[in-house]
PDB file of C-alpha atoms in Angstrom:
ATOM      1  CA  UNK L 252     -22.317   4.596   7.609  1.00 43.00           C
ATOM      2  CA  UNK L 253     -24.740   4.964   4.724  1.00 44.00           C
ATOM      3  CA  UNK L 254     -26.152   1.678   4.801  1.00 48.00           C
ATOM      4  CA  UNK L 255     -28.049   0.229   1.685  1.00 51.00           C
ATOM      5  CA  UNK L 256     -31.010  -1.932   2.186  1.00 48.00           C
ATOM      6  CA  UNK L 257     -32.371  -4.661  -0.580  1.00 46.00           C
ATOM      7  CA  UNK L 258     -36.273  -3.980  -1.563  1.00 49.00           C
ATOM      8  CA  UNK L 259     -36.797  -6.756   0.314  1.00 56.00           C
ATOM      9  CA  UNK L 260     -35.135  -5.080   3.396  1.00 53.00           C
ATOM     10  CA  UNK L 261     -32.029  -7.102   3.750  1.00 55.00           C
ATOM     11  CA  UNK L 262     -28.471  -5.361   3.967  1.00 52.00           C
ATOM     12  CA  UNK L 263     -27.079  -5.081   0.661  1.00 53.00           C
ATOM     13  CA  UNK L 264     -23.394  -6.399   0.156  1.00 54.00           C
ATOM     14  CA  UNK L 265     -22.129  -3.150   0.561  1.00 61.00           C
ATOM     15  CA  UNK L 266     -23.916  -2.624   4.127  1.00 59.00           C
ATOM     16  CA  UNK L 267     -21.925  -4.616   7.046  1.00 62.00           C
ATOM     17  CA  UNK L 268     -25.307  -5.049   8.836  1.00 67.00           C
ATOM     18  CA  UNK L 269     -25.744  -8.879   9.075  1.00 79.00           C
ATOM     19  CA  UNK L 270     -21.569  -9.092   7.961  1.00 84.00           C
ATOM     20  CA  UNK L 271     -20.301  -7.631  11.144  1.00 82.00           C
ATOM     21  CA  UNK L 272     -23.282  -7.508  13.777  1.00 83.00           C
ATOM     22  CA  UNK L 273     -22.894  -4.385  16.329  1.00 80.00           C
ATOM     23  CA  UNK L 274     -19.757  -3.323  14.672  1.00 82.00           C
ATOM     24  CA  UNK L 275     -18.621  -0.623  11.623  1.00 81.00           C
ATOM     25  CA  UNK L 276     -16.787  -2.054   8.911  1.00 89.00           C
ATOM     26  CA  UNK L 277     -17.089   0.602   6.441  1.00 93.00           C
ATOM     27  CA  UNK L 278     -17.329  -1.664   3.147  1.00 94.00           C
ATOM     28  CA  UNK L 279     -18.696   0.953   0.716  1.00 94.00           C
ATOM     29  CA  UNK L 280     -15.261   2.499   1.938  1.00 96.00           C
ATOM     30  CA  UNK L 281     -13.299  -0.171   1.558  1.00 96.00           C
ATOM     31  CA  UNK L 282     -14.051  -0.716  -1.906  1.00 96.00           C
ATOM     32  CA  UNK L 283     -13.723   2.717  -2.695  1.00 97.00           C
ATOM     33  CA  UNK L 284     -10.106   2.655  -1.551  1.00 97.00           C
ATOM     34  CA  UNK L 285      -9.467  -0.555  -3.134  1.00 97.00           C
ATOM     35  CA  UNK L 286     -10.665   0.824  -6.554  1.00 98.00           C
ATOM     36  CA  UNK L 287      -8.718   4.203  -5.862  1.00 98.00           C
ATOM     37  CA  UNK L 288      -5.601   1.513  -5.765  1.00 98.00           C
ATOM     38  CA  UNK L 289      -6.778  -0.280  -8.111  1.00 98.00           C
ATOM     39  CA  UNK L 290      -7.410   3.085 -10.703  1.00 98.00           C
ATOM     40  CA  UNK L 291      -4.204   4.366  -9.546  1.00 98.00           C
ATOM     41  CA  UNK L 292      -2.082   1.486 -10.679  1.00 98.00           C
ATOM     42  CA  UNK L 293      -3.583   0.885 -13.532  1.00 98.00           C
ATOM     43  CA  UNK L 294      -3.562   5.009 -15.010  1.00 98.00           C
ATOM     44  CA  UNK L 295       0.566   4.364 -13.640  1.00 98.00           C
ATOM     45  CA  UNK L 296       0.545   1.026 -16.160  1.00 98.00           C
ATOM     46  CA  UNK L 297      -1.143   3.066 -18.899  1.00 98.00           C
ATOM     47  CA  UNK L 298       0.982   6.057 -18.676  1.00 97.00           C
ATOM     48  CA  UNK L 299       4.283   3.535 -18.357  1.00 97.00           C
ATOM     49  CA  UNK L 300       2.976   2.128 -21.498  1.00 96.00           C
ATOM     50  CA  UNK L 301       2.200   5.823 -23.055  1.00 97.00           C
ATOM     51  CA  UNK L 302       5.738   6.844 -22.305  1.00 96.00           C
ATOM     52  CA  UNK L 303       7.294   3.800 -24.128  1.00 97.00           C
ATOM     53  CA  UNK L 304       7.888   1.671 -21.098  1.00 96.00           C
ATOM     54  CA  UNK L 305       8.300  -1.749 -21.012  1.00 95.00           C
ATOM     55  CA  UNK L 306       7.647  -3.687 -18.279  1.00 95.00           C
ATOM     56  CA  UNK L 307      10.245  -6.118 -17.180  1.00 94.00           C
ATOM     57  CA  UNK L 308       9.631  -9.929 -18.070  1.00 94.00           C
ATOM     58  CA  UNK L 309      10.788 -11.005 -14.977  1.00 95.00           C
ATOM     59  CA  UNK L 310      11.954  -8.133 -12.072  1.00 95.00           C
ATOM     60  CA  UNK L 311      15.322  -9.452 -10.963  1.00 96.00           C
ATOM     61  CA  UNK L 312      15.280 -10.909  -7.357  1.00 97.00           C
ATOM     62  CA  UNK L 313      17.833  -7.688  -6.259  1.00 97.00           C
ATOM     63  CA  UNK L 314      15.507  -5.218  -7.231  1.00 98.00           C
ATOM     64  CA  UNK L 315      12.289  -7.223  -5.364  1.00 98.00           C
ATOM     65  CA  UNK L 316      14.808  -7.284  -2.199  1.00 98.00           C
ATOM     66  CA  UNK L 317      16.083  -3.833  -2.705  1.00 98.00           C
ATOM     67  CA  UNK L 318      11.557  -3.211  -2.877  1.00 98.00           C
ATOM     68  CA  UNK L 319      10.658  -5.499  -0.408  1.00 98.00           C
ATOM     69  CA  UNK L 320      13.211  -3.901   2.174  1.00 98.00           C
ATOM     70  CA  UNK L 321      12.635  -0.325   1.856  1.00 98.00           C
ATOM     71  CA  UNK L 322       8.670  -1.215   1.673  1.00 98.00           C
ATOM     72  CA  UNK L 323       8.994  -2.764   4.617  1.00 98.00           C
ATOM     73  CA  UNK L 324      10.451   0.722   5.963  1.00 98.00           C
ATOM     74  CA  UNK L 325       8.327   2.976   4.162  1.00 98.00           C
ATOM     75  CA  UNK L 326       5.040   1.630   5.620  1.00 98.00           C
ATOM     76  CA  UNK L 327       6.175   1.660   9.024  1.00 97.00           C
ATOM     77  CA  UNK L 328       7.261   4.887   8.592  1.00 98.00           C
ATOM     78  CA  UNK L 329       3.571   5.706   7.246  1.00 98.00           C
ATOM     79  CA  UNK L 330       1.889   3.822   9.790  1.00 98.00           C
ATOM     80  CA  UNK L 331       3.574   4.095  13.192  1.00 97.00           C
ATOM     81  CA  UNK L 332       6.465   6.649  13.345  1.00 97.00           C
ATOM     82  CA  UNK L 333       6.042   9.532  15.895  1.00 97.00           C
ATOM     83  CA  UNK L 334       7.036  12.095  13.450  1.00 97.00           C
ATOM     84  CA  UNK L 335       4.336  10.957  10.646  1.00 98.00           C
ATOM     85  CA  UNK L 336       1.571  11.193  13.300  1.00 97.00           C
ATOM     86  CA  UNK L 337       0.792  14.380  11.714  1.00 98.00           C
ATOM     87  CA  UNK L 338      -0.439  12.523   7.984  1.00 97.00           C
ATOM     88  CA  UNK L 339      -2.186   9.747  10.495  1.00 98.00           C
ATOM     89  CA  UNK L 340      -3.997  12.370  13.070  1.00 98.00           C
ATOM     90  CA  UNK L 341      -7.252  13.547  10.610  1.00 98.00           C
ATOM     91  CA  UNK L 342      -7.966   9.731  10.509  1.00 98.00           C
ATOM     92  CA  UNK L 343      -6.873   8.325  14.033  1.00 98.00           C
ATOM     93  CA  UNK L 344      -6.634   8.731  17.712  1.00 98.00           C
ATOM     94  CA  UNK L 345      -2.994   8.682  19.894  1.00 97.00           C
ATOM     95  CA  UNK L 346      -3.195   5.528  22.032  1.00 96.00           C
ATOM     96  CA  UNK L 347       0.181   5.142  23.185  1.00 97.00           C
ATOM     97  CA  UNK L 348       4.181   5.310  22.387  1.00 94.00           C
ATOM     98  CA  UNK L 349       5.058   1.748  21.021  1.00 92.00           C
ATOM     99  CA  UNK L 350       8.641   0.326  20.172  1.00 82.00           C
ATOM    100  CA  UNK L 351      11.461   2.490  19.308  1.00 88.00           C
ATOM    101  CA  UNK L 352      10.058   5.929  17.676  1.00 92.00           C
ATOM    102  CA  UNK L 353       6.673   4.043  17.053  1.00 95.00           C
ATOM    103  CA  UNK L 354       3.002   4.877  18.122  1.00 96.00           C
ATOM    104  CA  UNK L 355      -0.400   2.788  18.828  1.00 97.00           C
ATOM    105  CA  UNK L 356      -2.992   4.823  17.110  1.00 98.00           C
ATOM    106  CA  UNK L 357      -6.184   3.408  16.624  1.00 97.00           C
ATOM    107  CA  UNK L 358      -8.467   4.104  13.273  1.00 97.00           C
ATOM    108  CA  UNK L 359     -11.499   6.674  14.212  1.00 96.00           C
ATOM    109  CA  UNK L 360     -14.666   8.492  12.764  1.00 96.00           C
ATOM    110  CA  UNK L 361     -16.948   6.735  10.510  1.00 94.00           C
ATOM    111  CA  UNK L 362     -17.570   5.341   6.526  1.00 95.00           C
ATOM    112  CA  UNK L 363     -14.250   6.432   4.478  1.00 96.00           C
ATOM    113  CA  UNK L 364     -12.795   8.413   7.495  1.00 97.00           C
ATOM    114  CA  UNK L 365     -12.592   5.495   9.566  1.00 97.00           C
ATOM    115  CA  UNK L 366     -11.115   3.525   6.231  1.00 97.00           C
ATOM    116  CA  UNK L 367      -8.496   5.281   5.528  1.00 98.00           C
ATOM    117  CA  UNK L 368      -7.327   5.564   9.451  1.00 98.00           C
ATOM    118  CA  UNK L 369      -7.601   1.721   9.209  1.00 97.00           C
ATOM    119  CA  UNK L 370      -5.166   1.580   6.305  1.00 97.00           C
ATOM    120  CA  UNK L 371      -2.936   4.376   7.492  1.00 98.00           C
ATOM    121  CA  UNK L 372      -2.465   2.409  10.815  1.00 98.00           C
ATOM    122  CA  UNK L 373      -1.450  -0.852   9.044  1.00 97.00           C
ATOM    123  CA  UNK L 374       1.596  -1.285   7.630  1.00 98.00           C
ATOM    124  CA  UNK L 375       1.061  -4.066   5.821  1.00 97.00           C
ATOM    125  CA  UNK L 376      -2.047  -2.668   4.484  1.00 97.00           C
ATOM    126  CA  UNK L 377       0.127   0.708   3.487  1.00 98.00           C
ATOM    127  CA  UNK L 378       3.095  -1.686   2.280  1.00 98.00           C
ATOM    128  CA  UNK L 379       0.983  -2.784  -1.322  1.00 97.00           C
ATOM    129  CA  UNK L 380       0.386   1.129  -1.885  1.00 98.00           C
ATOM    130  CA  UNK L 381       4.411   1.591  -1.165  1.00 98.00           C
ATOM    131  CA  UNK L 382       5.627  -1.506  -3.213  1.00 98.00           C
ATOM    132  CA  UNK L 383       3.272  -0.782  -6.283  1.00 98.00           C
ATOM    133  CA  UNK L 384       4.892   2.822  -5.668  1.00 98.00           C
ATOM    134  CA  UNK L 385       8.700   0.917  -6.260  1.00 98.00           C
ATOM    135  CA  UNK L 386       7.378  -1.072  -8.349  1.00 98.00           C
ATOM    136  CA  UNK L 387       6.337   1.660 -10.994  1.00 98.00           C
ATOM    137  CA  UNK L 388       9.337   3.554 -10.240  1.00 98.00           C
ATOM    138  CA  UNK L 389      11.391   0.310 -11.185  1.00 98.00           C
ATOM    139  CA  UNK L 390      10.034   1.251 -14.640  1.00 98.00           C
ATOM    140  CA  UNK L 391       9.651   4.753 -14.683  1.00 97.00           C
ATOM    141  CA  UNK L 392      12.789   5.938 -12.755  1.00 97.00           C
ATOM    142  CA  UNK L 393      14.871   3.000 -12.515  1.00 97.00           C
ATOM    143  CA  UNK L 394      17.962   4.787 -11.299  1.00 98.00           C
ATOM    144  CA  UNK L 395      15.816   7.662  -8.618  1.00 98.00           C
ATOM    145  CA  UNK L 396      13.807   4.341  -7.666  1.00 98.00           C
ATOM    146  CA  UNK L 397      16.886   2.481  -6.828  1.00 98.00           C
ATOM    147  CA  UNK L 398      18.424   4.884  -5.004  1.00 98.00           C
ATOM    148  CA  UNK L 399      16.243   6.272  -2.725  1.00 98.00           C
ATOM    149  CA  UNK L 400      15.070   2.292  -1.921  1.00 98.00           C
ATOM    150  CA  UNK L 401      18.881   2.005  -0.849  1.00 98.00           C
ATOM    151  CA  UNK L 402      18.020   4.726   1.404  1.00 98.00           C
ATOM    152  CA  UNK L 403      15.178   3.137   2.882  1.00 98.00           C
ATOM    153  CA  UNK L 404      16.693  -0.044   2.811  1.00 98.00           C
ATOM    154  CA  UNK L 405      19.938   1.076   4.691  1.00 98.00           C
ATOM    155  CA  UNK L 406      17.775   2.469   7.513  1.00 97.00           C
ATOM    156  CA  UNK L 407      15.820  -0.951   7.706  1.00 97.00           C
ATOM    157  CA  UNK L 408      19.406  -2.804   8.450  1.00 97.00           C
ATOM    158  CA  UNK L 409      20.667   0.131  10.880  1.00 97.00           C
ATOM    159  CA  UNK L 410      17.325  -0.588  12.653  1.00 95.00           C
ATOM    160  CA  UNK L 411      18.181  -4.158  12.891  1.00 95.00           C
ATOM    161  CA  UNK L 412      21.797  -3.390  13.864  1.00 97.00           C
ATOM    162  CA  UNK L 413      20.567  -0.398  16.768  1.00 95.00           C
ATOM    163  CA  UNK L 414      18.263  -3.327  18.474  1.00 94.00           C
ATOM    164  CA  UNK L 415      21.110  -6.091  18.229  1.00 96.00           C
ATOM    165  CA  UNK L 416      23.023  -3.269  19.812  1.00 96.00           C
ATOM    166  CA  UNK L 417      20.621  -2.457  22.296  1.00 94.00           C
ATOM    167  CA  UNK L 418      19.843  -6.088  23.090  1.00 95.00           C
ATOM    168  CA  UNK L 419      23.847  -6.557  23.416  1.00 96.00           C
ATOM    169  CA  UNK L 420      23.909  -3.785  25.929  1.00 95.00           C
ATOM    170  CA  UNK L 421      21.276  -4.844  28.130  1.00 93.00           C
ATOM    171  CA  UNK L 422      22.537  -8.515  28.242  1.00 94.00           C
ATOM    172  CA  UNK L 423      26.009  -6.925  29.338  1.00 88.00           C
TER     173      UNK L 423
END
């Protein structure tokens, strides 16, 4: 980690020496990506507004459920499906298989490498990047947006409904 010391020689507030003794925690990293989230939403808000978009008043409470439960999907599938290791793998390290079709990876390298494996491995830290994804596309593409959260959304209750089954079976 580049770390940044104060003419004084004391860690800067982007330096996690004296934040996080004997450990990483790439801050200088972590801001970048929460600016690059932070850029990204707002060039999506400007362009909505550029295209004649309005932004809803209030977003009705079916299309936050219809968001909420195929973000809920999406991340995991970002963060710990077996067959989206390959996205994960530049930024993390196989620990083991974990629930049905998940992994355990753990975050690896160092500064913005070991960032984004941190994110990538989280999905609640990947579900704001997915929801502010629906939640554009709520505007942009209402009807695309819509349907492919069914999608996402339908595989989040078969999930639910293939564990009930598979708790059923093993109580039987």
């Amino acid at each position: 980690m580049v770390s940044a010391i104060s003419e004084e020689g004391r860690p800067t507030p982007m330096s996690s020496d004296g934040y996080a003794p004997g450990q990483e925690r790439p801050l200088a990293a972590y801001a970048g990506l929460s600016a690059a989230f932070g850029a990204a939403l707002a060039g999506a808000l400007l362009g909505l507004k550029a295209a004649g978009r309005e932004l809803p008043e209030c977003p009705s409470a079916r299309d936050i459920a219809l968001a909420g439960v195929a973000t809920h999907k999406v991340s995991r599938l970002l963060a710990k499906d077996k067959v989206t290791s390959f996205l994960r793998a530049p930024f993390t390290e196989y620990q083991e298989s974990s629930g049905q079709g998940e992994l355990e990876e753990s975050p690896r390298g160092r500064g913005l490498r070991l960032a984004v494996g941190e994110l990538l491995v989280c999905p609640y830290c990947v579900g704001q990047w997915v929801a502010a994804g629906f939640a554009v596309g709520m505007v942009r593409a209402p009807k695309v947006t819509r349907f492919v959260a069914a999608i996402y959304a339908a595989e989040t209750v078969s999930d639910f409904l293939q564990l009930a089954y598979l708790a059923a079976e093993e109580r039987a």
